[in-house]
mmCIF file of C-alpha atoms and ligand atoms in Angstrom:
data_model
loop_
_atom_site.group_PDB
_atom_site.id
_atom_site.type_symbol
_atom_site.label_atom_id
_atom_site.label_comp_id
_atom_site.label_asym_id
_atom_site.label_seq_id
_atom_site.Cartn_x
_atom_site.Cartn_y
_atom_site.Cartn_z
ATOM 1 C CA MET A 1 0.049 -0.095 0.042
ATOM 2 C CA SER A 2 1.330 3.406 -0.941
ATOM 3 C CA ALA A 3 1.525 6.458 1.405
ATOM 4 C CA VAL A 4 -1.197 8.035 -0.333
ATOM 5 C CA GLU A 5 -3.574 5.008 -0.213
ATOM 6 C CA ALA A 6 -2.773 4.535 3.378
ATOM 7 C CA SER A 7 -3.718 7.889 4.314
ATOM 8 C CA SER A 8 -7.394 8.278 5.263
ATOM 9 C CA GLY A 9 -9.609 11.383 4.138
ATOM 10 C CA ALA A 10 -9.336 13.657 1.104
ATOM 11 C CA GLY A 11 -7.411 16.394 3.042
ATOM 12 C CA GLN A 12 -4.605 13.954 3.981
ATOM 13 C CA VAL A 13 -4.555 12.589 0.422
ATOM 14 C CA ILE A 14 -4.081 16.354 -0.747
ATOM 15 C CA ALA A 15 -1.576 17.083 1.922
ATOM 16 C CA ALA A 16 0.601 13.821 0.977
ATOM 17 C CA THR A 17 0.346 14.945 -2.747
ATOM 18 C CA ARG A 18 1.368 18.592 -1.950
ATOM 19 C CA LYS A 19 4.329 17.299 -0.161
ATOM 20 C CA ILE A 20 5.822 16.042 -3.348
ATOM 21 C CA LEU A 21 5.077 19.096 -5.586
ATOM 22 C CA SER A 22 7.604 21.651 -6.756
ATOM 23 C CA ALA A 23 8.234 24.636 -4.375
ATOM 24 C CA LYS A 24 9.596 26.601 -7.360
ATOM 25 C CA ALA A 25 6.304 25.942 -9.381
ATOM 26 C CA GLU A 26 4.484 27.226 -6.357
ATOM 27 C CA ARG A 27 6.144 30.486 -6.496
ATOM 28 C CA PHE A 28 4.431 31.699 -9.919
ATOM 29 C CA THR A 29 1.129 31.650 -11.122
ATOM 30 C CA GLU A 30 -0.484 30.511 -14.645
ATOM 31 C CA SER A 31 0.306 33.021 -17.349
ATOM 32 C CA VAL A 32 -2.328 35.888 -17.084
ATOM 33 C CA ILE A 33 -1.807 36.566 -20.865
ATOM 34 C CA ARG A 34 -2.806 33.055 -21.891
ATOM 35 C CA GLU A 35 -5.682 33.146 -19.109
ATOM 36 C CA MET A 36 -7.095 36.206 -20.694
ATOM 37 C CA THR A 37 -7.283 34.468 -24.046
ATOM 38 C CA ARG A 38 -9.311 31.648 -22.522
ATOM 39 C CA LEU A 39 -11.625 34.299 -21.039
ATOM 40 C CA ALA A 40 -12.066 35.985 -24.306
ATOM 41 C CA MET A 41 -13.160 32.713 -25.892
ATOM 42 C CA GLN A 42 -15.489 32.107 -22.895
ATOM 43 C CA HIS A 43 -17.217 35.502 -23.073
ATOM 44 C CA ASN A 44 -16.942 35.698 -26.879
ATOM 45 C CA ALA A 45 -15.144 39.091 -26.586
ATOM 46 C CA VAL A 46 -12.482 40.695 -28.771
ATOM 47 C CA ASN A 47 -9.067 39.420 -27.671
ATOM 48 C CA LEU A 48 -6.813 42.350 -27.529
ATOM 49 C CA ALA A 49 -4.911 40.581 -24.666
ATOM 50 C CA GLN A 50 -2.415 37.993 -26.163
ATOM 51 C CA GLY A 51 -0.162 39.360 -28.721
ATOM 52 C CA PHE A 52 -0.613 37.139 -31.592
ATOM 53 C CA PRO A 53 -1.597 38.343 -35.111
ATOM 54 C CA ASP A 54 -5.049 37.348 -36.296
ATOM 55 C CA PHE A 55 -4.319 37.922 -40.075
ATOM 56 C CA PRO A 56 -2.494 35.435 -42.390
ATOM 57 C CA ALA A 57 1.101 34.785 -42.640
ATOM 58 C CA SER A 58 2.810 35.531 -46.066
ATOM 59 C CA ALA A 59 1.987 33.124 -48.746
ATOM 60 C CA GLU A 60 5.615 32.364 -49.550
ATOM 61 C CA VAL A 61 6.341 31.335 -45.887
ATOM 62 C CA LYS A 62 3.263 29.092 -45.708
ATOM 63 C CA GLU A 63 4.160 27.460 -49.072
ATOM 64 C CA ALA A 64 7.671 26.655 -47.747
ATOM 65 C CA ALA A 65 6.293 24.881 -44.883
ATOM 66 C CA ARG A 66 4.015 22.770 -46.930
ATOM 67 C CA GLN A 67 6.940 22.141 -49.274
ATOM 68 C CA ALA A 68 8.965 20.934 -46.663
ATOM 69 C CA ILE A 69 6.540 18.459 -45.393
ATOM 70 C CA ALA A 70 5.951 17.274 -49.155
ATOM 71 C CA ASP A 71 9.635 16.794 -49.249
ATOM 72 C CA ASP A 72 9.690 14.614 -46.280
ATOM 73 C CA ILE A 73 11.417 16.812 -43.887
ATOM 74 C CA ASN A 74 9.515 15.167 -41.113
ATOM 75 C CA GLN A 75 12.104 13.767 -38.720
ATOM 76 C CA TYR A 76 14.395 15.466 -36.257
ATOM 77 C CA ALA A 77 16.387 18.277 -37.346
ATOM 78 C CA ILE A 78 19.966 18.641 -35.695
ATOM 79 C CA THR A 79 19.132 19.294 -32.012
ATOM 80 C CA TRP A 80 20.581 22.813 -32.073
ATOM 81 C CA GLY A 81 18.864 23.594 -35.297
ATOM 82 C CA ALA A 82 18.596 22.693 -39.162
ATOM 83 C CA LYS A 83 21.771 23.874 -40.748
ATOM 84 C CA GLU A 84 19.757 25.983 -43.477
ATOM 85 C CA LEU A 85 17.965 27.778 -40.724
ATOM 86 C CA ARG A 86 21.103 28.632 -38.647
ATOM 87 C CA ASP A 87 23.065 29.710 -41.753
ATOM 88 C CA ALA A 88 19.975 31.992 -42.661
ATOM 89 C CA ILE A 89 19.987 33.357 -39.094
ATOM 90 C CA ALA A 90 23.700 34.197 -39.140
ATOM 91 C CA ARG A 91 23.485 35.873 -42.543
ATOM 92 C CA LYS A 92 20.494 38.019 -41.389
ATOM 93 C CA PHE A 93 22.087 39.085 -38.252
ATOM 94 C CA GLU A 94 25.063 40.240 -40.143
ATOM 95 C CA ARG A 95 22.940 42.066 -42.696
ATOM 96 C CA THR A 96 20.840 43.794 -40.433
ATOM 97 C CA GLN A 97 22.952 44.318 -37.308
ATOM 98 C CA GLY A 98 26.552 43.953 -38.541
ATOM 99 C CA VAL A 99 27.365 41.011 -36.211
ATOM 100 C CA ARG A 100 28.990 38.008 -37.616
ATOM 101 C CA VAL A 101 28.276 34.891 -35.915
ATOM 102 C CA ASP A 102 29.336 31.286 -36.438
ATOM 103 C CA PRO A 103 26.245 29.197 -37.247
ATOM 104 C CA GLU A 104 28.048 25.971 -36.394
ATOM 105 C CA ARG A 105 28.854 27.024 -32.842
ATOM 106 C CA GLU A 106 26.832 30.001 -31.851
ATOM 107 C CA ILE A 107 23.280 29.578 -32.707
ATOM 108 C CA THR A 108 20.633 27.287 -30.904
ATOM 109 C CA VAL A 109 17.183 26.951 -32.623
ATOM 110 C CA CYS A 110 14.483 26.360 -29.936
ATOM 111 C CA CYS A 111 10.841 25.724 -29.661
ATOM 112 C CA GLY A 112 10.068 29.455 -29.661
ATOM 113 C CA SER A 113 11.965 32.354 -27.995
ATOM 114 C CA THR A 114 10.347 31.252 -24.855
ATOM 115 C CA GLU A 115 12.165 28.153 -24.731
ATOM 116 C CA ALA A 116 15.351 30.022 -25.829
ATOM 117 C CA MET A 117 15.044 32.229 -22.925
ATOM 118 C CA MET A 118 14.522 29.393 -20.592
ATOM 119 C CA SER A 119 17.409 27.361 -22.056
ATOM 120 C CA THR A 120 19.635 30.183 -21.726
ATOM 121 C CA MET A 121 18.757 31.073 -18.136
ATOM 122 C CA MET A 122 19.100 27.478 -17.147
ATOM 123 C CA GLY A 123 22.484 27.257 -19.010
ATOM 124 C CA ILE A 124 24.154 30.234 -17.388
ATOM 125 C CA ILE A 125 22.682 30.442 -13.727
ATOM 126 C CA ASN A 126 24.051 29.017 -10.544
ATOM 127 C CA PRO A 127 22.548 29.218 -7.098
ATOM 128 C CA GLY A 128 22.977 32.770 -5.569
ATOM 129 C CA ASP A 129 23.225 34.354 -9.206
ATOM 130 C CA GLU A 130 21.084 37.538 -9.562
ATOM 131 C CA VAL A 131 19.456 38.805 -12.662
ATOM 132 C CA VAL A 132 18.527 42.430 -13.279
ATOM 133 C CA ILE A 133 15.209 42.689 -14.976
ATOM 134 C CA PHE A 134 13.465 45.935 -16.061
ATOM 135 C CA GLU A 135 9.966 46.332 -14.950
ATOM 136 C CA PRO A 136 7.171 46.446 -16.269
ATOM 137 C CA HIS A 137 8.354 43.290 -17.983
ATOM 138 C CA TYR A 138 7.216 40.421 -20.112
ATOM 139 C CA GLU A 139 5.543 37.991 -17.576
ATOM 140 C CA ASN A 140 7.761 35.031 -18.582
ATOM 141 C CA TYR A 141 10.972 36.546 -17.058
ATOM 142 C CA GLY A 142 9.664 36.004 -13.519
ATOM 143 C CA PRO A 143 9.254 32.277 -13.974
ATOM 144 C CA ASP A 144 12.317 31.972 -15.919
ATOM 145 C CA ALA A 145 14.216 33.498 -13.154
ATOM 146 C CA ILE A 146 12.516 31.185 -10.483
ATOM 147 C CA LEU A 147 12.816 28.194 -12.424
ATOM 148 C CA SER A 148 16.494 28.621 -13.333
ATOM 149 C CA GLY A 149 17.219 29.681 -9.727
ATOM 150 C CA ALA A 150 18.233 33.253 -10.211
ATOM 151 C CA THR A 151 17.230 36.049 -7.838
ATOM 152 C CA PRO A 152 15.665 38.700 -9.811
ATOM 153 C CA ARG A 153 16.534 42.457 -9.092
ATOM 154 C CA PHE A 154 13.879 44.604 -10.513
ATOM 155 C CA VAL A 155 14.497 48.145 -11.835
ATOM 156 C CA GLN A 156 11.705 50.491 -12.820
ATOM 157 C CA LEU A 157 10.861 51.943 -16.215
ATOM 158 C CA ARG A 158 8.669 54.922 -15.453
ATOM 159 C CA PRO A 159 6.077 56.331 -17.664
ATOM 160 C CA PRO A 160 5.348 58.212 -19.738
ATOM 161 C CA ASP A 161 8.583 57.659 -21.779
ATOM 162 C CA TRP A 162 9.580 54.599 -19.781
ATOM 163 C CA SER A 163 13.204 55.939 -18.926
ATOM 164 C CA PHE A 164 15.049 54.334 -16.223
ATOM 165 C CA ASP A 165 17.088 55.975 -13.377
ATOM 166 C CA ARG A 166 20.814 55.322 -13.970
ATOM 167 C CA ASP A 167 21.589 55.334 -10.335
ATOM 168 C CA GLU A 168 18.927 52.769 -9.626
ATOM 169 C CA LEU A 169 20.281 50.543 -12.404
ATOM 170 C CA SER A 170 23.762 51.008 -11.128
ATOM 171 C CA ARG A 171 22.633 49.839 -7.658
ATOM 172 C CA ALA A 172 20.982 46.714 -8.932
ATOM 173 C CA PHE A 173 24.346 45.475 -10.249
ATOM 174 C CA GLY A 174 26.772 43.788 -7.791
ATOM 175 C CA PRO A 175 29.217 40.930 -7.589
ATOM 176 C CA HIS A 176 26.391 38.432 -7.576
ATOM 177 C CA THR A 177 24.835 39.775 -10.881
ATOM 178 C CA LYS A 178 25.185 37.131 -13.671
ATOM 179 C CA ALA A 179 23.006 39.028 -16.299
ATOM 180 C CA ILE A 180 20.692 41.565 -17.206
ATOM 181 C CA ILE A 181 17.621 41.035 -19.306
ATOM 182 C CA VAL A 182 16.945 43.696 -21.866
ATOM 183 C CA ASN A 183 13.811 43.474 -24.047
ATOM 184 C CA THR A 184 13.978 45.935 -26.935
ATOM 185 C CA PRO A 185 11.532 46.923 -28.529
ATOM 186 C CA ASN A 186 9.734 46.360 -25.185
ATOM 187 C CA ASN A 187 6.713 44.504 -24.216
ATOM 188 C CA PRO A 188 4.607 45.791 -22.718
ATOM 189 C CA THR A 189 5.727 49.383 -22.763
ATOM 190 C CA GLY A 190 6.826 49.766 -26.533
ATOM 191 C CA LYS A 191 10.045 51.493 -25.335
ATOM 192 C CA VAL A 192 12.838 51.107 -27.716
ATOM 193 C CA PHE A 193 16.090 51.539 -25.927
ATOM 194 C CA SER A 194 18.414 54.253 -27.195
ATOM 195 C CA ARG A 195 22.188 53.535 -28.071
ATOM 196 C CA GLU A 196 23.197 55.760 -25.029
ATOM 197 C CA GLU A 197 20.941 53.594 -22.655
ATOM 198 C CA LEU A 198 22.509 50.396 -24.212
ATOM 199 C CA GLU A 199 25.864 51.719 -23.715
ATOM 200 C CA PHE A 200 25.303 52.589 -20.129
ATOM 201 C CA ILE A 201 23.972 49.123 -19.591
ATOM 202 C CA ARG A 202 27.126 47.779 -21.422
ATOM 203 C CA ASP A 203 29.400 49.566 -19.097
ATOM 204 C CA LEU A 204 27.744 47.972 -16.161
ATOM 205 C CA CYS A 205 27.866 44.590 -17.569
ATOM 206 C CA VAL A 206 31.570 45.024 -18.345
ATOM 207 C CA ARG A 207 32.216 46.446 -14.821
ATOM 208 C CA TRP A 208 30.361 43.517 -13.182
ATOM 209 C CA ASN A 209 31.239 40.678 -15.646
ATOM 210 C CA ALA A 210 27.787 40.102 -16.237
ATOM 211 C CA PHE A 211 25.736 38.845 -19.408
ATOM 212 C CA ALA A 212 23.107 40.729 -21.240
ATOM 213 C CA VAL A 213 20.323 38.444 -22.450
ATOM 214 C CA THR A 214 18.506 40.501 -25.075
ATOM 215 C CA ASP A 215 14.993 39.563 -26.188
ATOM 216 C CA GLU A 216 14.782 41.236 -29.599
ATOM 217 C CA ILE A 217 11.625 39.414 -30.977
ATOM 218 C CA TYR A 218 10.071 42.891 -32.038
ATOM 219 C CA GLU A 219 13.134 44.199 -33.717
ATOM 220 C CA HIS A 220 11.207 44.886 -37.066
ATOM 221 C CA ILE A 221 8.134 46.282 -35.405
ATOM 222 C CA ILE A 222 9.186 49.984 -34.895
ATOM 223 C CA TYR A 223 7.903 53.431 -35.472
ATOM 224 C CA ASP A 224 8.558 57.265 -35.836
ATOM 225 C CA GLY A 225 12.203 56.562 -37.293
ATOM 226 C CA MET A 226 13.339 54.769 -34.353
ATOM 227 C CA GLN A 227 16.181 52.345 -34.795
ATOM 228 C CA HIS A 228 16.586 48.856 -33.252
ATOM 229 C CA ILE A 229 20.151 48.414 -31.944
ATOM 230 C CA SER A 230 21.161 44.953 -30.965
ATOM 231 C CA MET A 231 23.313 44.815 -27.743
ATOM 232 C CA ALA A 232 25.690 42.430 -29.569
ATOM 233 C CA SER A 233 26.593 45.114 -32.021
ATOM 234 C CA LEU A 234 28.108 47.292 -29.119
ATOM 235 C CA ASP A 235 31.858 47.360 -28.713
ATOM 236 C CA GLY A 236 32.645 44.919 -25.963
ATOM 237 C CA MET A 237 29.393 43.122 -26.060
ATOM 238 C CA ARG A 238 29.750 40.586 -28.782
ATOM 239 C CA ASP A 239 31.018 37.916 -26.449
ATOM 240 C CA ARG A 240 28.947 38.692 -23.662
ATOM 241 C CA THR A 241 25.427 38.888 -25.141
ATOM 242 C CA ILE A 242 22.968 36.207 -25.609
ATOM 243 C CA THR A 243 20.454 37.410 -28.290
ATOM 244 C CA ILE A 244 17.112 35.863 -28.264
ATOM 245 C CA ASN A 245 14.842 36.157 -31.344
ATOM 246 C CA GLY A 246 12.371 34.187 -33.306
ATOM 247 C CA MET A 247 10.051 33.872 -36.121
ATOM 248 C CA SER A 248 6.853 34.487 -34.354
ATOM 249 C CA LYS A 249 6.252 38.096 -34.492
ATOM 250 C CA THR A 250 8.359 39.137 -37.520
ATOM 251 C CA TYR A 251 6.368 36.398 -39.750
ATOM 252 C CA ALA A 252 3.124 36.235 -37.927
ATOM 253 C CA VAL A 253 3.481 32.615 -37.013
ATOM 254 C CA THR A 254 3.372 32.596 -33.201
ATOM 255 C CA GLY A 255 2.064 29.080 -33.119
ATOM 256 C CA TRP A 256 4.846 27.636 -35.214
ATOM 257 C CA ARG A 257 7.215 27.933 -32.109
ATOM 258 C CA VAL A 258 10.547 28.594 -33.801
ATOM 259 C CA GLY A 259 13.026 30.771 -32.122
ATOM 260 C CA TRP A 260 16.719 31.056 -31.230
ATOM 261 C CA ALA A 261 19.537 32.196 -28.924
ATOM 262 C CA ILE A 262 22.475 33.450 -30.258
ATOM 263 C CA ALA A 263 25.729 33.343 -27.918
ATOM 264 C CA PRO A 264 29.395 32.774 -28.003
ATOM 265 C CA PRO A 265 30.497 29.117 -28.303
ATOM 266 C CA GLU A 266 31.307 28.550 -24.564
ATOM 267 C CA VAL A 267 27.818 30.110 -23.856
ATOM 268 C CA SER A 268 26.045 28.140 -26.487
ATOM 269 C CA THR A 269 27.279 24.791 -25.268
ATOM 270 C CA PRO A 270 25.239 24.781 -21.997
ATOM 271 C CA ILE A 271 22.258 26.342 -23.715
ATOM 272 C CA ARG A 272 22.343 23.586 -26.359
ATOM 273 C CA LYS A 273 22.493 20.871 -23.801
ATOM 274 C CA VAL A 274 19.606 22.261 -21.807
ATOM 275 C CA HIS A 275 17.703 22.745 -25.057
ATOM 276 C CA ASP A 276 18.180 19.055 -26.202
ATOM 277 C CA PHE A 277 16.915 17.702 -22.893
ATOM 278 C CA LEU A 278 14.023 20.028 -22.748
ATOM 279 C CA THR A 279 12.650 19.700 -26.286
ATOM 280 C CA VAL A 280 15.261 17.885 -28.656
ATOM 281 C CA GLY A 281 14.272 20.248 -31.222
ATOM 282 C CA ALA A 282 11.832 22.597 -32.965
ATOM 283 C CA ALA A 283 9.489 21.400 -35.694
ATOM 284 C CA ALA A 284 11.914 20.360 -38.503
ATOM 285 C CA PRO A 285 9.486 21.420 -41.481
ATOM 286 C CA LEU A 286 8.869 24.664 -39.944
ATOM 287 C CA GLN A 287 12.630 25.440 -39.351
ATOM 288 C CA GLN A 288 12.872 24.782 -43.021
ATOM 289 C CA ALA A 289 10.326 27.357 -43.882
ATOM 290 C CA GLY A 290 12.091 29.736 -41.518
ATOM 291 C CA ALA A 291 15.212 29.528 -43.645
ATOM 292 C CA ILE A 292 13.070 30.966 -46.663
ATOM 293 C CA ALA A 293 11.465 33.364 -44.623
ATOM 294 C CA LEU A 294 14.730 34.952 -43.227
ATOM 295 C CA GLU A 295 15.814 35.580 -46.856
ATOM 296 C CA LEU A 296 12.847 37.767 -47.579
ATOM 297 C CA PRO A 297 13.630 41.149 -49.157
ATOM 298 C CA GLN A 298 13.983 44.306 -47.251
ATOM 299 C CA SER A 299 10.640 45.405 -48.736
ATOM 300 C CA TYR A 300 9.015 42.763 -46.506
ATOM 301 C CA TYR A 301 10.170 44.422 -43.190
ATOM 302 C CA GLN A 302 9.389 47.889 -44.388
ATOM 303 C CA LYS A 303 5.920 46.925 -45.197
ATOM 304 C CA LEU A 304 5.464 45.143 -41.843
ATOM 305 C CA ALA A 305 6.696 48.269 -39.981
ATOM 306 C CA GLU A 306 4.268 50.456 -42.001
ATOM 307 C CA THR A 307 1.103 48.149 -41.435
ATOM 308 C CA TYR A 308 1.794 48.183 -37.817
ATOM 309 C CA LEU A 309 2.283 51.968 -37.725
ATOM 310 C CA VAL A 310 -1.320 52.274 -39.137
ATOM 311 C CA LYS A 311 -2.710 49.811 -36.464
ATOM 312 C CA ARG A 312 -0.893 51.644 -33.778
ATOM 313 C CA ASP A 313 -2.360 55.084 -34.652
ATOM 314 C CA ARG A 314 -5.660 53.546 -35.154
ATOM 315 C CA MET A 315 -5.507 51.873 -31.803
ATOM 316 C CA LEU A 316 -4.332 55.057 -29.988
ATOM 317 C CA GLY A 317 -7.269 56.751 -31.541
ATOM 318 C CA ILE A 318 -9.758 54.185 -30.349
ATOM 319 C CA LEU A 319 -8.444 54.067 -26.961
ATOM 320 C CA THR A 320 -8.157 57.829 -26.370
ATOM 321 C CA LYS A 321 -11.601 58.286 -27.552
ATOM 322 C CA ALA A 322 -12.750 55.551 -24.899
ATOM 323 C CA GLY A 323 -11.196 57.513 -22.163
ATOM 324 C CA PHE A 324 -7.710 55.824 -21.652
ATOM 325 C CA ARG A 325 -4.589 57.665 -21.284
ATOM 326 C CA CYS A 326 -2.292 56.154 -23.707
ATOM 327 C CA PHE A 327 1.582 55.796 -23.302
ATOM 328 C CA LYS A 328 2.388 55.996 -27.121
ATOM 329 C CA PRO A 329 4.751 53.032 -28.086
ATOM 330 C CA SER A 330 7.776 53.448 -30.202
ATOM 331 C CA GLY A 331 7.902 49.812 -30.949
ATOM 332 C CA ALA A 332 6.286 46.359 -30.593
ATOM 333 C CA TYR A 333 2.611 45.943 -30.785
ATOM 334 C CA TYR A 334 1.139 46.866 -27.529
ATOM 335 C CA ILE A 335 -0.219 49.872 -25.845
ATOM 336 C CA MET A 336 0.071 50.352 -22.186
ATOM 337 C CA THR A 337 -2.657 52.476 -20.829
ATOM 338 C CA ASP A 338 -3.546 54.337 -17.524
ATOM 339 C CA ILE A 339 -7.006 53.446 -16.261
ATOM 340 C CA SER A 340 -7.163 55.939 -13.449
ATOM 341 C CA GLY A 341 -9.992 57.809 -15.331
ATOM 342 C CA PHE A 342 -12.474 54.718 -15.028
ATOM 343 C CA GLY A 343 -12.660 54.744 -11.152
ATOM 344 C CA PHE A 344 -12.033 51.032 -10.688
ATOM 345 C CA ALA A 345 -10.360 49.504 -7.680
ATOM 346 C CA ASP A 346 -7.610 48.043 -9.572
ATOM 347 C CA ASP A 347 -6.393 46.716 -12.933
ATOM 348 C CA VAL A 348 -7.749 43.086 -12.304
ATOM 349 C CA SER A 349 -11.377 44.263 -11.534
ATOM 350 C CA PHE A 350 -11.238 46.577 -14.554
ATOM 351 C CA ALA A 351 -10.059 43.843 -16.939
ATOM 352 C CA ARG A 352 -12.591 41.358 -15.523
ATOM 353 C CA TYR A 353 -15.328 44.085 -16.261
ATOM 354 C CA LEU A 354 -13.904 44.609 -19.685
ATOM 355 C CA VAL A 355 -14.114 41.198 -20.888
ATOM 356 C CA GLU A 356 -17.326 40.212 -19.201
ATOM 357 C CA LYS A 357 -19.445 43.400 -19.612
ATOM 358 C CA ILE A 358 -17.968 45.338 -22.659
ATOM 359 C CA GLY A 359 -16.518 42.231 -24.445
ATOM 360 C CA VAL A 360 -12.792 43.199 -24.837
ATOM 361 C CA ALA A 361 -10.014 41.120 -23.297
ATOM 362 C CA VAL A 362 -6.933 43.130 -22.115
ATOM 363 C CA VAL A 363 -3.876 42.096 -19.813
ATOM 364 C CA PRO A 364 -4.046 43.749 -16.316
ATOM 365 C CA GLY A 365 -1.064 45.931 -15.660
ATOM 366 C CA SER A 366 -0.196 44.030 -12.453
ATOM 367 C CA SER A 367 0.950 40.815 -14.386
ATOM 368 C CA PHE A 368 3.999 42.778 -15.638
ATOM 369 C CA TYR A 369 5.252 43.713 -12.193
ATOM 370 C CA ASP A 370 6.713 41.996 -9.268
ATOM 371 C CA ASN A 371 4.565 43.931 -6.965
ATOM 372 C CA PRO A 372 1.117 43.955 -8.264
ATOM 373 C CA ALA A 373 0.267 47.295 -6.824
ATOM 374 C CA MET A 374 2.634 48.989 -9.367
ATOM 375 C CA GLY A 375 0.407 47.891 -12.286
ATOM 376 C CA ALA A 376 -2.971 48.609 -10.388
ATOM 377 C CA LYS A 377 -3.752 51.479 -12.662
ATOM 378 C CA GLN A 378 -2.568 50.076 -15.955
ATOM 379 C CA VAL A 379 -3.939 47.588 -18.543
ATOM 380 C CA ARG A 380 -2.159 46.518 -21.722
ATOM 381 C CA PHE A 381 -3.924 46.367 -25.175
ATOM 382 C CA THR A 382 -2.423 44.721 -28.327
ATOM 383 C CA PHE A 383 -3.255 45.841 -31.724
ATOM 384 C CA CYS A 384 -1.679 43.085 -33.959
ATOM 385 C CA LYS A 385 -5.165 42.446 -35.153
ATOM 386 C CA LYS A 386 -6.844 42.879 -38.702
ATOM 387 C CA GLU A 387 -8.821 46.089 -39.091
ATOM 388 C CA SER A 388 -12.213 44.280 -38.727
ATOM 389 C CA THR A 389 -10.979 43.160 -35.165
ATOM 390 C CA LEU A 390 -9.969 46.686 -34.342
ATOM 391 C CA ALA A 391 -13.326 48.050 -35.545
ATOM 392 C CA ALA A 392 -15.179 45.457 -33.434
ATOM 393 C CA ALA A 393 -13.141 46.635 -30.358
ATOM 394 C CA ALA A 394 -13.778 50.230 -31.097
ATOM 395 C CA ALA A 395 -17.540 49.507 -31.370
ATOM 396 C CA LYS A 396 -17.469 47.643 -27.961
ATOM 397 C CA LEU A 397 -15.290 50.241 -26.256
ATOM 398 C CA SER A 398 -17.506 53.006 -27.103
ATOM 399 C CA ASN A 399 -19.881 51.561 -24.522
ATOM 400 C CA LEU A 400 -17.297 52.343 -21.840
ATOM 401 C CA CYS A 401 -18.040 55.345 -19.682
ATOM 402 C CA PRO A 402 -15.304 57.081 -17.934
ATOM 403 C CA GLY A 403 -16.346 57.259 -14.346
HETATM 404 N N1 LIG B 1 4.236 37.766 -26.502
HETATM 405 C C1 LIG B 1 2.869 37.762 -26.558
HETATM 406 C C2 LIG B 1 2.168 38.685 -25.316
HETATM 407 O O1 LIG B 1 2.786 39.161 -24.485
HETATM 408 C C3 LIG B 1 2.462 36.318 -26.316
HETATM 409 C C4 LIG B 1 2.720 35.690 -25.255
HETATM 410 C C5 LIG B 1 2.554 34.168 -25.185
HETATM 411 O O2 LIG B 1 1.406 33.906 -25.026
HETATM 412 N N2 LIG B 1 3.398 33.486 -25.484
HETATM 413 O O3 LIG B 1 1.133 38.650 -25.502
#
């Protein structure tokens, strides 16, 4: 008889089961972003919560995936990525950022940039290591830190321009700092880090011998003449940067789960090992399609940014009219808003009201902060949606009364 069978009563069975569950997993909640998508479906609401495009991917990229399956590319790729894709990633990084990397030793293709980030963290972190994280931050970074065993040190990005205090950032670094996570263009704020800001971060990384883990998944979604600068392109950062990127946002294929980590060889080695035992590899035919996608001409990226600019301005108009104070994003496809004008107790009750009564799903601001109170007056909208979706949201939000 097992210990669980031997115990009597439901409470004891639960207690016995709880004993063997992970304390790490207890420390974070389900993703609020993904939960909001489920609530949107349940209430038949317009989903402006989860950042996935609801319009088609390019015909060329879809055809490449179909062709790869027809060509019987149906078995495992090399665990750290199909050669064609790694070669294409290296060529594109050099073309766009002037950074030369060796596809044989410095690129690990993963199941989305989510896994690339997790494999990176697990590949570099030891007990006692600290990781500096700007907040508000993409919600995954919290669990990434917990699961890898890092202690997060949060540094505030402050509205309206989401700048950071240089002294506060300097104080967050110390002898235990293993890395800083930099997400530019930024989710959820839309901030695009300037060269001066990146250089300031660079100097701290050099001084404290820390890595920069940069999430650059929105690199091509950028407005108002802003420029995306890869941390790895800065003097002195080539060998202490791990660049995370992927196909999801650039090619509108978030469900394909193809991402990658670019890191110097000695850092790629542990990343590759962790990745191998986590997932073995990303879908082989989709990696093949990725090799085609990454060779698309410059005009593709120009059109992408132009299309999103129209959507951003449309959404800013809709939200301002509905009574939100908007923080205008310079990049990515989210708008953080201030909801003070509506008189709700907090962001979660407001988001619940929006999805249940108004019919629009958003992400409560608190899910981007370590301390929920910091986001209690904010919610995030995404606008990576087709015009008919944005129009439907506009109609529903017109029923919202500023309180
Ligand atoms: N990055 C997207 C967001 O922030 C989607 C996240 C996800 O669900 N993987 O909404």
